[in-house]
Structures are given as C-alpha cells and as structure tokens.
Coordinates of C-alpha atoms and ligand atoms in Angstrom, one line a residue:
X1 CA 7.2 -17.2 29.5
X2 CA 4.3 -15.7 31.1
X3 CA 1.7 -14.2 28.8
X4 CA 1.8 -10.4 28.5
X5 CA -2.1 -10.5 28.6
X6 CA -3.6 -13.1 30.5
X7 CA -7.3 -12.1 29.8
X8 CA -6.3 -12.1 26.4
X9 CA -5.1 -10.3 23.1
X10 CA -8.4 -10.4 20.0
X11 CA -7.5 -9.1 16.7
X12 CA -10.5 -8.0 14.4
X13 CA -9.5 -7.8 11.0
X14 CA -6.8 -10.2 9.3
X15 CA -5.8 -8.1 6.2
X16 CA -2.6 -6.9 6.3
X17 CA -2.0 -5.1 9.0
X18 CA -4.0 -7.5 11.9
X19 CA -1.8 -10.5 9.9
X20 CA 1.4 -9.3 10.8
X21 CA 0.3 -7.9 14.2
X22 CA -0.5 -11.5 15.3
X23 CA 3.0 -12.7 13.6
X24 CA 5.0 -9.9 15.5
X25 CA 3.5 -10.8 18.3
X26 CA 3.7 -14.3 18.4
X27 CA 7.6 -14.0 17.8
X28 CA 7.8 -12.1 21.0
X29 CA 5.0 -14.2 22.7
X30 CA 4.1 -17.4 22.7
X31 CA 2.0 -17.2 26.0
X32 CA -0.6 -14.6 25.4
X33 CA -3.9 -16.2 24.2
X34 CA -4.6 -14.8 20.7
X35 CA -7.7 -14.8 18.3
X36 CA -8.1 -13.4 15.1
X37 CA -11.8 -12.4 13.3
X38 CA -11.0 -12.1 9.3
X39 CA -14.0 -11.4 7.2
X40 CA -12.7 -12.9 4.2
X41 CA -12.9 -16.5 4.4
X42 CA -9.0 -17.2 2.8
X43 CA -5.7 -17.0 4.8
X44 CA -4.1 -13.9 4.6
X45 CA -2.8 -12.4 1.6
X46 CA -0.3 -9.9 0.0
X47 CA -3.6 -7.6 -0.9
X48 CA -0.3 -5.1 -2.4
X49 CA 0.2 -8.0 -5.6
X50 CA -3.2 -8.6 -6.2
X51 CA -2.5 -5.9 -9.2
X52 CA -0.2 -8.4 -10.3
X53 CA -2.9 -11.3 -10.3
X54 CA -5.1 -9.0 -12.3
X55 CA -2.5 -8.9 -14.6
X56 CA -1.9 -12.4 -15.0
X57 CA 1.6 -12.1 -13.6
X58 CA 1.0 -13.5 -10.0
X59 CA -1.2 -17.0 -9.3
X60 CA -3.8 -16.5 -6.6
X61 CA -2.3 -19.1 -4.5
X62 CA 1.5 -17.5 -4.8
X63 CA 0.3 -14.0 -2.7
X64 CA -0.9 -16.1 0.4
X65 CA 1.1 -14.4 3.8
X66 CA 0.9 -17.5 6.4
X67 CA 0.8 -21.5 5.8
X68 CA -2.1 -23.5 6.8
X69 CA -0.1 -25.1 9.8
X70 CA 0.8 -21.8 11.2
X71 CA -2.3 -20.5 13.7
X72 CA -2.2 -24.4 15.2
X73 CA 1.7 -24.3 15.5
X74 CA 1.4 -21.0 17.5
X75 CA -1.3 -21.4 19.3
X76 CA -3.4 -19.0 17.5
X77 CA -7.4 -19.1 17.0
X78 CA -8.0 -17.7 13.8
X79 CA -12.0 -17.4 12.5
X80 CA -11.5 -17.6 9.2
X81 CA -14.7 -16.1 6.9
X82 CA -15.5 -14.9 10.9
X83 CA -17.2 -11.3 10.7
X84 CA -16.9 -9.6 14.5
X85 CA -20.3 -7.8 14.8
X86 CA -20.4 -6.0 17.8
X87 CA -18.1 -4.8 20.5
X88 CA -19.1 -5.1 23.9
X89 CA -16.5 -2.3 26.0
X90 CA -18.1 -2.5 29.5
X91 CA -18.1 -6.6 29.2
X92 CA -15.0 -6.3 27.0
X93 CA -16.4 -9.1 24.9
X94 CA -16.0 -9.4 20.8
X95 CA -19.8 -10.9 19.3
X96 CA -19.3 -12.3 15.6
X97 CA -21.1 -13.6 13.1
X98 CA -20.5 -17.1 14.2
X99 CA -23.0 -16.5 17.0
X100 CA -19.9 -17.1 19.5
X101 CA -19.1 -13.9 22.5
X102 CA -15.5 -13.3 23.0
X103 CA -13.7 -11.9 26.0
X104 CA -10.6 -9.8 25.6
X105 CA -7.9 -8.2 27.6
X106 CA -6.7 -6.4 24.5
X107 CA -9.0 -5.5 21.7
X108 CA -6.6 -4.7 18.5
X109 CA -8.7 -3.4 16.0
X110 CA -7.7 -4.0 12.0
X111 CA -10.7 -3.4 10.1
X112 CA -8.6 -1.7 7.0
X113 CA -10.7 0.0 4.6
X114 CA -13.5 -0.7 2.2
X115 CA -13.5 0.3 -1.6
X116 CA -16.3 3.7 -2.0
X117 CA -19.4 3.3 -4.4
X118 CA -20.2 6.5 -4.9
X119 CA -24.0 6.9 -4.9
X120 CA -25.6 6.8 -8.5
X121 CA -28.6 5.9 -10.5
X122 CA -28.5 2.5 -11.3
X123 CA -26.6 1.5 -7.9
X124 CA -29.6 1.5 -5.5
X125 CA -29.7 -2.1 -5.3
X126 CA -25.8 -2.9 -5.3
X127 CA -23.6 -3.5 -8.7
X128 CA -24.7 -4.8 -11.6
X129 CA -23.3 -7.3 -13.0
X130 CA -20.3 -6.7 -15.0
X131 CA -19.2 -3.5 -12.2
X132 CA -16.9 -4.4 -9.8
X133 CA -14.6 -2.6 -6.8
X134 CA -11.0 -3.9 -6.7
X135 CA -10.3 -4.6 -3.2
X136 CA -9.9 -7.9 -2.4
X137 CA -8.9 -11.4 -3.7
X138 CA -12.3 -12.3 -4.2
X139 CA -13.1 -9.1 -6.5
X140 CA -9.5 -9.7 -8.0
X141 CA -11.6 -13.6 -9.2
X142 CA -14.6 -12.0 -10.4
X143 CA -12.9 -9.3 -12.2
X144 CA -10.5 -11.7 -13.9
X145 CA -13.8 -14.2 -14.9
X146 CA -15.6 -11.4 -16.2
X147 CA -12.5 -10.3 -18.4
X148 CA -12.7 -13.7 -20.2
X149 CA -15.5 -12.4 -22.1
X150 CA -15.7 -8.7 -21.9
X151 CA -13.9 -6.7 -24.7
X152 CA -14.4 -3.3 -23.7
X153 CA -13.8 -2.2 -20.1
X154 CA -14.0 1.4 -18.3
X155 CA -12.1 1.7 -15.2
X156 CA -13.6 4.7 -12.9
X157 CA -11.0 6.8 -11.2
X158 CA -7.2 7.2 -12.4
X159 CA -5.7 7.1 -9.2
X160 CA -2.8 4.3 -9.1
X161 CA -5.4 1.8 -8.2
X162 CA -7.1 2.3 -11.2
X163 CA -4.2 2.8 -13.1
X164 CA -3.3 -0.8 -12.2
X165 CA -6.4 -2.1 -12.7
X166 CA -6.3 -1.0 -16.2
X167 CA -2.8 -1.9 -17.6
X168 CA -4.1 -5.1 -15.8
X169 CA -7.4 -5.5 -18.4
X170 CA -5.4 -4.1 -21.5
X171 CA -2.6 -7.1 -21.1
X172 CA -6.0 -9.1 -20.7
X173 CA -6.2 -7.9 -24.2
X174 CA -9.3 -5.5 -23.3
X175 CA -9.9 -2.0 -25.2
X176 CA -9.4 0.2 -21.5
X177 CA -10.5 3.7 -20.8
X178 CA -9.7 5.3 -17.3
X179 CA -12.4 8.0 -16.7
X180 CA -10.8 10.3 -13.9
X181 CA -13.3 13.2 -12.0
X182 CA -10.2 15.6 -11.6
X183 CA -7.9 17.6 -14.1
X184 CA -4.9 15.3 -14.2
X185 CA -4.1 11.6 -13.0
X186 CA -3.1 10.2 -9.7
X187 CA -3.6 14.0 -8.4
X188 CA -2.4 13.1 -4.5
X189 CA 0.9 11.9 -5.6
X190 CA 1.3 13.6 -9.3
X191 CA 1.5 17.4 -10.3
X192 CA -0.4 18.4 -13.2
X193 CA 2.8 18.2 -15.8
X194 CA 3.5 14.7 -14.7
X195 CA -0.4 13.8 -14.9
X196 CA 0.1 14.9 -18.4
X197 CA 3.0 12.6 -19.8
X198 CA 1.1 10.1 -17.4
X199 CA -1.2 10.3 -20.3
X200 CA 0.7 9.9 -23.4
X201 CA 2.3 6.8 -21.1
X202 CA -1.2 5.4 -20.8
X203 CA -2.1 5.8 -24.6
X204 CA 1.3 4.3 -25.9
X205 CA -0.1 1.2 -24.1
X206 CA -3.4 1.3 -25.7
X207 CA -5.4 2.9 -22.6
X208 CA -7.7 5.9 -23.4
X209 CA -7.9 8.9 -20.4
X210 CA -11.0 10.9 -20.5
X211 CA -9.8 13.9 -17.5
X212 CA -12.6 16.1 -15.9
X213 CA -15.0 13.2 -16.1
X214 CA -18.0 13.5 -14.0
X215 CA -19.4 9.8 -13.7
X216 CA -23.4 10.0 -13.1
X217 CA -24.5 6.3 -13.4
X218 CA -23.9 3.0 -15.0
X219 CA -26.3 2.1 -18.2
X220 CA -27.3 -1.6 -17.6
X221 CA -29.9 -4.0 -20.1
X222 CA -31.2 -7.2 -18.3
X223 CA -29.2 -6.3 -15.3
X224 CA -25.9 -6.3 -17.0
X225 CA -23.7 -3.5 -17.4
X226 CA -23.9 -1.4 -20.7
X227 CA -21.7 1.3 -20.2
X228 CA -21.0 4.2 -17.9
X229 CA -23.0 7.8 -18.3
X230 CA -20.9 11.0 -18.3
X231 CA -22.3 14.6 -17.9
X232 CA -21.3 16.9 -20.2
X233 CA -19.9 20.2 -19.3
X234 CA -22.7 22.1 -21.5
X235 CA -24.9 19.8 -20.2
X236 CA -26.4 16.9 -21.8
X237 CA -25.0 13.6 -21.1
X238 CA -22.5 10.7 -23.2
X239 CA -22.9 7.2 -22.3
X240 CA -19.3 5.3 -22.6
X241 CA -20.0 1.5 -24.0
X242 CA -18.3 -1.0 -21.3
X243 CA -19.4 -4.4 -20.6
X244 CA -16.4 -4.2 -17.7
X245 CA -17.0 -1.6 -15.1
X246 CA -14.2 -1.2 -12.2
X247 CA -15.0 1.3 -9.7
X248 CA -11.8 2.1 -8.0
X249 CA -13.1 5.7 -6.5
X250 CA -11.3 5.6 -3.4
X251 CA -11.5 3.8 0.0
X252 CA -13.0 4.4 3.5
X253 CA -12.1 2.9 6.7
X254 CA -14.1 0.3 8.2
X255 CA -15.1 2.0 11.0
X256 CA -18.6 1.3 11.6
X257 CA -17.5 -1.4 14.9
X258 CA -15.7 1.2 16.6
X259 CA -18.2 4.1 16.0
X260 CA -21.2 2.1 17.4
X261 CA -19.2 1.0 20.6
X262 CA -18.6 4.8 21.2
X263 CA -15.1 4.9 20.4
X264 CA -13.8 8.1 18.9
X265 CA -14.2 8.3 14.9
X266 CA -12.6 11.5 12.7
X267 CA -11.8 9.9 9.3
X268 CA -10.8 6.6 11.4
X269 CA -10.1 5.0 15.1
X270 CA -8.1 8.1 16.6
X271 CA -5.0 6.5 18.4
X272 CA -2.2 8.1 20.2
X273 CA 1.7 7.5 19.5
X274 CA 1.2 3.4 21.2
X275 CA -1.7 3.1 18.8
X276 CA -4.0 3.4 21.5
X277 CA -8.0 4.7 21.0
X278 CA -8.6 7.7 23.0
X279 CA -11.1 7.0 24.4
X280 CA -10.5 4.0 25.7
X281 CA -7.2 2.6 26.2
X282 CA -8.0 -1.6 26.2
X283 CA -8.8 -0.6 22.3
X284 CA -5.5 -0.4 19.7
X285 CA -6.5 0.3 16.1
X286 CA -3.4 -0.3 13.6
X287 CA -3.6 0.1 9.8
X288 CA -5.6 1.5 7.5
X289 CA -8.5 2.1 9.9
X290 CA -6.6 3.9 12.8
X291 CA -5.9 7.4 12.1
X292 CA -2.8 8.9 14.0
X293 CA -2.0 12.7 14.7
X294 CA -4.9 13.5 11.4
X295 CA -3.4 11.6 9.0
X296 CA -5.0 7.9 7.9
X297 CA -2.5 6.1 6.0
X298 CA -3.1 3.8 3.0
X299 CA 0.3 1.9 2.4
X300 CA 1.1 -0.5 3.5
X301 CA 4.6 0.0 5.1
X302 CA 3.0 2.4 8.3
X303 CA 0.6 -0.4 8.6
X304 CA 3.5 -3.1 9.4
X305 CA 5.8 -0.5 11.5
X306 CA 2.4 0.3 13.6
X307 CA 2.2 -3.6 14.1
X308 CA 5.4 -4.6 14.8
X309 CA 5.9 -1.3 17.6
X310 CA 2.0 -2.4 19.4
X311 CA 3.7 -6.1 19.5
X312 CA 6.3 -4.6 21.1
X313 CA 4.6 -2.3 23.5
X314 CA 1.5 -5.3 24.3
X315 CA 4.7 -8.3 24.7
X316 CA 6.8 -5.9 27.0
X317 CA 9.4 -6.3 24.9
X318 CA 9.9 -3.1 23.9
X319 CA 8.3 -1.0 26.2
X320 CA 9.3 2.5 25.0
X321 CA 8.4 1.6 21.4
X322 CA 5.7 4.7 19.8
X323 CA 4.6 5.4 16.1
X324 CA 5.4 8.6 15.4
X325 CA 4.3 8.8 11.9
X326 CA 5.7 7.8 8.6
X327 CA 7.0 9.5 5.2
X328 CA 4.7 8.4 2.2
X329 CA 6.3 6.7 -1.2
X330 CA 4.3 5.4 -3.7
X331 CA 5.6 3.3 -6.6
X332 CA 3.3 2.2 -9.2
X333 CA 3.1 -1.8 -10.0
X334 CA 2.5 -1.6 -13.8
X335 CA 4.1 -3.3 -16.9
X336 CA 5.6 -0.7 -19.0
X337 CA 4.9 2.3 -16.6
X338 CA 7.6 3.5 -13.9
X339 CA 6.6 5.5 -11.3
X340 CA 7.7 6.5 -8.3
X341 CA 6.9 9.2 -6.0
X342 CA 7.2 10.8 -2.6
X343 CA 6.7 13.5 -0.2
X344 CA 5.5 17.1 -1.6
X345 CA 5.1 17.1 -5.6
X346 CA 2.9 20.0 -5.7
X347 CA 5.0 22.9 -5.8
X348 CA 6.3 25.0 -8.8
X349 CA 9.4 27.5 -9.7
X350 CA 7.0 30.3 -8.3
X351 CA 6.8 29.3 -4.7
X352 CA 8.9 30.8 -2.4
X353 CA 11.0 29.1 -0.3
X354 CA 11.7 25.8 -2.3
X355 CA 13.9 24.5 -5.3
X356 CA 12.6 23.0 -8.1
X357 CA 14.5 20.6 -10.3
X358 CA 12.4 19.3 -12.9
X359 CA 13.4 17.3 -16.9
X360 CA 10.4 16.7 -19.2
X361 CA 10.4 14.2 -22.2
X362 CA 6.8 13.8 -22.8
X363 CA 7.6 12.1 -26.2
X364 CA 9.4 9.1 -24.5
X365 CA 7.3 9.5 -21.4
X366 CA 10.0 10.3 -19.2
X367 CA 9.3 13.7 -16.3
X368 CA 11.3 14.1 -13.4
X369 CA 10.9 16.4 -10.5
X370 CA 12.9 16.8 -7.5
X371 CA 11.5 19.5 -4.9
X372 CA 13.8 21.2 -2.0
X373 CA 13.7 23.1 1.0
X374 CA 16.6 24.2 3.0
X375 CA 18.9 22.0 1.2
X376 CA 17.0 19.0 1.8
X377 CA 14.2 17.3 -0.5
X378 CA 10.9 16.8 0.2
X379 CA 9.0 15.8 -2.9
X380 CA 10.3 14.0 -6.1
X381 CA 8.3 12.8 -8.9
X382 CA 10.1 9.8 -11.1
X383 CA 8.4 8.7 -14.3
X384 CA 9.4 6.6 -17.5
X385 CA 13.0 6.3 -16.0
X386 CA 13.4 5.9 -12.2
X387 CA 17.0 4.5 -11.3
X388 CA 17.5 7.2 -9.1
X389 CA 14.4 6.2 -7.1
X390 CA 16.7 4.5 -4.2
X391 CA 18.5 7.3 -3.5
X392 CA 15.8 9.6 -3.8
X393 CA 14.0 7.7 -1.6
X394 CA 16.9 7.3 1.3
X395 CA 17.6 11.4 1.0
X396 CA 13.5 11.9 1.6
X397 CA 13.3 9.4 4.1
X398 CA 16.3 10.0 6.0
X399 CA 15.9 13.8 5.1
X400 CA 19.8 14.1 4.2
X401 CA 21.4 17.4 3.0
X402 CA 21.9 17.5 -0.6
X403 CA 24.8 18.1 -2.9
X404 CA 25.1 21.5 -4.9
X405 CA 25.4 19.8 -7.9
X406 CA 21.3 18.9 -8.5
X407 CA 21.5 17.0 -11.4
X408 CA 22.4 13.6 -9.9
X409 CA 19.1 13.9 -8.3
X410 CA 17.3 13.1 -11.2
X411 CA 19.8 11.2 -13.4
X412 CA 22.6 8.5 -12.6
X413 CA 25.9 8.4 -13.1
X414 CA 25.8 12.1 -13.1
X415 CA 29.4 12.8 -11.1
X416 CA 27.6 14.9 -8.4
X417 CA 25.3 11.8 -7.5
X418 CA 25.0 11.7 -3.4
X419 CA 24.8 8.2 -2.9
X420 CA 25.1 5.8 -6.5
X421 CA 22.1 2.8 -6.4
X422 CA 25.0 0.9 -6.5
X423 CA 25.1 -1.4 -3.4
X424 CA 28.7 -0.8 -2.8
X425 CA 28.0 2.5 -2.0
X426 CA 24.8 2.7 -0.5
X427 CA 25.6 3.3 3.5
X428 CA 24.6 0.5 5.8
X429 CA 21.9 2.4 6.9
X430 CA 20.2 2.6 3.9
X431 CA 16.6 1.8 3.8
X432 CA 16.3 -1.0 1.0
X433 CA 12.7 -2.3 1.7
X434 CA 10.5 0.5 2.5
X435 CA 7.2 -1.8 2.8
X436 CA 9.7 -3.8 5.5
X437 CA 11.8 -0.6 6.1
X438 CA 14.9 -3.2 6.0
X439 CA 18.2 -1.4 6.1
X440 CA 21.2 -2.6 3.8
X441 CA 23.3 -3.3 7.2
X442 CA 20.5 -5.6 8.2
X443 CA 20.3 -7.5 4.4
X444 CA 24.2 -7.3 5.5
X445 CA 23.6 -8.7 8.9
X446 CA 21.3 -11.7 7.4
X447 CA 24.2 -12.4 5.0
X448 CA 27.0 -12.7 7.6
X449 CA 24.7 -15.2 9.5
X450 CA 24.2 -17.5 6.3
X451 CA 22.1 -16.4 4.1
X452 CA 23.6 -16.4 0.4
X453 CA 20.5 -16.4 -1.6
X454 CA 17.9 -13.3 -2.5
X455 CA 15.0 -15.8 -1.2
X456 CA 17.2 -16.9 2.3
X457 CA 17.8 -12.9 2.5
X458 CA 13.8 -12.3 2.1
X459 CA 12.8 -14.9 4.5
X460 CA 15.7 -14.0 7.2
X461 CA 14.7 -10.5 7.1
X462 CA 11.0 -9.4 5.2
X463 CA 13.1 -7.3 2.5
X464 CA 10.8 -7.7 -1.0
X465 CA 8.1 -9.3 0.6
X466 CA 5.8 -6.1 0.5
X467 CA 5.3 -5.1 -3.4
X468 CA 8.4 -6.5 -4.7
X469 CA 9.9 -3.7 -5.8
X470 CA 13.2 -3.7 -4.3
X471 CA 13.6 -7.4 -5.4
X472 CA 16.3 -6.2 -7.7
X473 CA 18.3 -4.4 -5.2
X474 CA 18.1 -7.2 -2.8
X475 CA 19.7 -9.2 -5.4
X476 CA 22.2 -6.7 -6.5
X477 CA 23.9 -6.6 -2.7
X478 CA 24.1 -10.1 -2.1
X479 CA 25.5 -10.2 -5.6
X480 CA 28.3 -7.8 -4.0
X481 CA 28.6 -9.2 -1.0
X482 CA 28.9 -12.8 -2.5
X483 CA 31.7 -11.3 -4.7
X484 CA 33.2 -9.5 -1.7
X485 CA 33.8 -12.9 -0.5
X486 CA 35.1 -14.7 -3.1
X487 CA 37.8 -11.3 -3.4
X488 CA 38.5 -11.5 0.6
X489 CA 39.2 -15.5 -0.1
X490 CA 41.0 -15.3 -3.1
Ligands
FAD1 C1 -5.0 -3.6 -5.6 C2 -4.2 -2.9 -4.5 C3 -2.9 -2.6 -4.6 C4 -2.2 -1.9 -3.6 N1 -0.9 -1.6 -3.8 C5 -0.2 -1.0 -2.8 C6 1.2 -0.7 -3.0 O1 1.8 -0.9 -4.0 N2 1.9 -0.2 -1.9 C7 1.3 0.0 -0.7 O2 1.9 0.4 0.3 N3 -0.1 -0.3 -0.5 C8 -0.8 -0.8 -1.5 N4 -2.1 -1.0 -1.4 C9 -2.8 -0.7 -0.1 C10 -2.5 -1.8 1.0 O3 -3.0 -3.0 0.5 C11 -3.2 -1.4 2.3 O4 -2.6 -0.2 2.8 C12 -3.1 -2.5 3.3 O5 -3.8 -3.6 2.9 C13 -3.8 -2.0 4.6 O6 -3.8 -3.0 5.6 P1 -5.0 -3.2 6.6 O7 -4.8 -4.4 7.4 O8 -5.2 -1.9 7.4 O9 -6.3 -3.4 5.7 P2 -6.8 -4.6 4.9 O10 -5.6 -5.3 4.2 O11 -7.9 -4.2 4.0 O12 -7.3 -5.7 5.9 C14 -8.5 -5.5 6.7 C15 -9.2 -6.8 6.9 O13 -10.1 -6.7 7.9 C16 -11.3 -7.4 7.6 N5 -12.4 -6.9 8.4 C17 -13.0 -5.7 8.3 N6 -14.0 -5.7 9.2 C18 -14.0 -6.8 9.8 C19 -14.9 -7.4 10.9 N7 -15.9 -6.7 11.4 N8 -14.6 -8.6 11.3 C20 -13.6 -9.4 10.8 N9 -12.8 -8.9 9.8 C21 -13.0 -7.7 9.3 C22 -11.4 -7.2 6.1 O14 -12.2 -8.2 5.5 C23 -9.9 -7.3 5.7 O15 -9.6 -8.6 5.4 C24 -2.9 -1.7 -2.4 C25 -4.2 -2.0 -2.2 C26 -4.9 -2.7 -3.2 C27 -6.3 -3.0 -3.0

C-alpha cells in the first residue's frame, strides 16, 4: 500500500483525541510515516476514568489506551514526555522540546485543553501546596497522595468535574464542600430545579454545597494551603478551612502553538467540516482544541468521530467522510449519584413553542425532565433514577417522533414507552455506545462473527471502552442474543 502522505502525517498532542487519530489511521494505513508529540510522559490513557481512580475504583495502570509494543509494531514514532514548541508553516517543520526539527506533510493538531486557574491572591507564583487542577493522570497521583493525609477538602466549582472530584475525596473518607460561583450546580447541563435536588443528592452523601460562592484566594501558612477565602455578599469576607484544594474551574484549549504560527484562533483552532484550519489547509485540529461551526466540544465522543472521519479523509479511504457536528450527553460518573443529561434543559412550562414533561422527588433525589418541540425531544434531564436514559438518549440523538402518551419518557415500563431499554426491542440501529457511537446491529454484527463475551464484544467493536457506562447494556444484548441461540438450537 502506498502511503497516503509521503512527506508525512505529525500528530501533536496524544490525549485522547491524537491517540485514537493515530490508531484509526494506522488501521487504514500502514504506509504513511507517523509521529506523535505527547506532553505527558505516560502512554495514553482513558483521561474519561480518571474520576474513577480518584475514587479508588479504577488502578492507574487499568485506564492505559495502547500497549507498550504497539507504536514499534505499527511503525509509529511516538515522543513520549515530548512537548512540540514551535510550528514552522513555511518550512512545515514541528520543533519540540527534545531539541529535534520535524518535517510534515500533515500537521494534525491535538493539543486538548488545559484546566483554568483563575487569577487570585495567593496564586502569583503557581499552587500551593495542597491545591490542585484535576486534569491529568499525574494530578489524579498528587491528588490521591495528598488525600492520605488531608481531612478536610474544598473542591472549587460544581460543575460535573468537580462533582466527581468530590464524591471521589468523600469515599476517601474526607469532610468535602463544593463551592460553586453560580446559582445552581452543573448550570450548562442542569436547570435550576434539578441543581436543587442535585443538592440534597450531594448532602445525603456527606458533601456540603455553598451556591453563589465567589472564590477570591486561597489562605496558605508555610506555603501550604489553609483554606479558601469567600467574599461575602454584604461585603466582608469568610475563609473556608481546607488542607485539600481542587480547582476544577473550567478548561481552555491549548491553543497557544497554533496562535503563534498564525493560524486562526476564536475559542480554538477553527476547522471546516474535514477538520481542516482555515487558514491553512496542511493543518487539521481534532478534539478539544479544534473548534467547528462555533462550537468547541468537551466530550469525548465528537473527539473520536472527528478522528476516525480525518483518518478517513488523510488515508483515502473514505474520501467523502465530513464532521458535521455532534449532539451533547453528559452522564455523571459518581457512586450513588445518577445523572444523565442531554440537549436543551433550560426551558420551562412558560415558553412558547415546547412541551415540558417534568416529575420531582426531591426527598429521594429523583427529578426528571423531558423537553419537546414539534413532537420531537430535545432536552431531558435524568436524576436519582435514569433507566430511561437509553431511549432518551436514541430519541435525542436520532431525533425520533414521539409517542402521545409522555409518560414513558420519563418512567419504564410505562405501556406508552417508545422503545423499552430492553435489548430485544431496541432497533438495530440503536446507538448503544455514545463515546464509540456503536449501534446495536454492529454489537449484533460482532456477535454473529464470534464474539460471545461482553469483553470479545468491547474489543471487536470499542462499545464501553469510553466511560463505561453502557457496560451493562452491552452485556444485557449478548445476554439475549446468547439466549436467542440456544432457543434457535433447541
Ligand atoms: C476527570 C475527567 C473526567 C471526564 N469525564 C468525561 C466523561 O464522562 N465523558 C466525556 O465525554 N468526557 C469526559 N471528560 C472530557 C474528555 O476527557 C475530553 O473531552 C477528552 O480528553 C478530549 O480529548 P483531547 O485529545 O482533545 O484532549 P486531551 O485528552 O486533554 O489530550 C491532549 C493532549 O495533548 C497534549 N499536549 C498539549 N500540548 C502539547 C504540545 N505542545 N506538545 C505535545 N503534547 C501536547 C497534552 O499533554 C494532552 O496529553 C473528562 C475529563 C476529565 C479531566
């Protein structure tokens, strides 16, 4: 096979979108020379679990995404620990930190994002220690060392990072407190009412929520970190006591390379539908830093679609491929909290034009929201109980009409339901891994060609290799098709 790029394809950034870029390549590829920069000095990992390794529930070593054999066995010169520092465009060359210059045919670009300070007395000279960002494996180490002493921790932000992060520290066995700058939790993917229960959730598990909590510095003795300093609304301030500090305040692209070689920069690398830079079209950015038609994703299943459709387009194997954008659903990865939600929350019975189907326990922790427009939905909020979340998530996705009954919507079993979780009559086209966006017909397919085991079904096709959340219903249709078998036998 000739390769698709003879001067070369050079990846910067290994995380999780340059990682799979070189894998789906590779598969359609063997020709094309390839190197990969990664800043972090380990292979590359599930960054999705590392909420899990805070916890305690994952090892380190378990989230790795390639073995140590594969770069050599494909041909594939990966820098590990390798930071690129400068992009040459006229010379098309790659300089990195290893003092070594780089020529490309292709420059892929997969800088991801980087976790925001923000600025505050007390930061000048970096974080203290005892205050962390939650980002990476490595801040995933310190965190965890510094929770085998600490006995009070204050996590800064309550979106579902920080969420994590805390119901992380409190199975640690660490008194938590989220402090959150806006009026209710997780505010991007949560209305207000479901912030609330959110709440009550959060303090059933043993996690204090201070809302409206304007952070203005960390309090630090000996260079350690005291506690955190809040301003008061009537002014004044109140310092909460933390020897644990985890900033999770957002992210920002990684977008200084690509600014200072003049490529265009809103919020990220600006690509077109074949993840191409617009200004110059030997650059692709894919991920977290790329930012396509305004929007700049931070999940991690548009990340993997964008690399496996810029393998396709830089291999020639699928020429036609574009990214034409991807539908948002978040599911929180938290013991004792489930939470899933998707699309449009925001809107309420007043506004015109949409349906709102909504069921509020606050006392068991359970709120439900479906929103609809023109028969179809477009926002659901699941928390406390979310068995419907699979078909909720198929009728988003796919944006399927609904029934007239609503009620199956939010609860199962309910007669009315569209399309029951059970695999039997989920249709093959059915997305059952949304980080993989694996259909049932393709866990079906997989199957058929020999694969009778959840892990053979995982490794033939990616299903509940992203955050693990469909695990369940992977094993729930091989279950049924196993049993199928032994009916169409028998
Ligand atoms: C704790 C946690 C939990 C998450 N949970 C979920 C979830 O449940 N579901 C979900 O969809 N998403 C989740 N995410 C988000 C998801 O991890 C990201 O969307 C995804 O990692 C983005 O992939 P990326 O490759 O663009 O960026 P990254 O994975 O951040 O990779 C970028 C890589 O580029 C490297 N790099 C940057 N600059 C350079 C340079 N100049 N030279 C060399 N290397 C460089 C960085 O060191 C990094 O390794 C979570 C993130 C975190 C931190």
């Amino acid at each position: 096979m000739s390769p698709a790029d003879p001067a070369g394809v050079v990846v910067v950034g290994n995380g999780m979108a340059g990682s799979r870029f070189v894998d789906e390549l590779r598969s359609r590829d063997a020709a094309t020379p390839v190197t990969v920069f990664g800043a972090e000095a380990q292979r590359p990992y599930n960054r999705i679990l590392l909420s899990n390794v805070l916890a305690g529930k994952t090892r380190p070593d378990h989230i790795s995404l390639v073995d140590a054999a594969w770069y050599a066995a494909h041909g594939v010169d990966a820098r590990l620990g390798v930071e690129a520092t400068r992009i040459d465009r006229a010379a098309r060359t790659v300089h990195a930190s290893d003092g070594t210059v780089t020529p490309y045919g292709t420059l892929v670009l997969a800088t991801g994002s980087t976790a925001f300070v923000p600025p505050m007395p007390g930061l000048e000279d970096g974080l203290p220690r005892g205050a962390e960002v939650f980002r990476t494996l490595e801040d995933c180490r310190r965190i965890s060392a510094l929770a085998e002493s600490a006995r009070r921790a204050v996590v800064v932000g309550g979106g579902l990072l920080g969420i994590e992060a805390a119901r992380g520290l409190t199975g640690r066995g660490l008194v938590v407190t989220v402090l959150h700058l806006a009026g209710h939790l997780m505010e991007r993917q949560l209305d207000p009412a479901a912030g609330k229960v959110l709440v009550r959730t959060l303090a059933a598990l043993g996690i204090g929520t201070r809302l409206q909590a304007a952070v203005t510095g960390l309090r630090t003795d000996g260079g350690a970190v005291t506690g955190v300093e809040l301003a008061l609304p009537g002014g004044g301030t109140e310092v909460v006591d933390a020897d644990l500090v985890v900033l999770s305040c957002g992210v920002r692209p990684e977008v200084g390379l690509a600014r200072d070689a003049g490529l265009a920069v809103g919020r990220a690398v600006i690509v077109d539908d074949e993840l191409r830079s617009v200004t110059d079209p030997a650059v692709r950015a894919i991920g977290e830093c790329s930012e396509h038609r305004d929007e700049v994703y931070g999940l991690v299943a548009p990340a993997w679609e964008q690399a496996a459709v810029l393998a396709g387009l830089l291999a020639g194997t699928d020429p036609a491929a574009r990214f034409t954008g991807a539908r948002q659903i978040t599911r929180l990865k938290a013991a004792g909290i489930e939470l899933a939600s998707m699309g449009e929350t925001h809107f309420g019975d007043d506004d015109e034009d949409v349906e709102v189907v909504r069921f509020t326990d606050a006392a068991r922790g359970t709120y439900k929201k479906a929103v609809i427009r023109d028969g179809r939905l477009i926002g659901a909020i699941l928390l406390g109980e979310t068995s419907t979340a699979g078909t909720l998530t198929q009728l988003y996705d796919r944006a399927s009409p609904l029934p007239a009954e609503r009620l199956g919507l939010l609860f199962p079993g309910v007669d009315a339901a569209p399309e029951a979780e059970s695999p039997v009559r989920m249709p093959d086209a059915a997305t059952v891994c949304q980080c993989n966006n694996v259909s049932k017909g393709q866990i079906r397919a997989c199957w058929q060609s020999g694969a009778r085991t959840a892990d053979a079904v995982a490794r033939g096709t990616r299903a509940s290799t992203g955050c693990g959340s469909c695990r369940s219903a992977v094993e729930g249709i091989v279950a049924w098709l196993d049993e199928q078998d032994t009916v169409d036998v028998a």
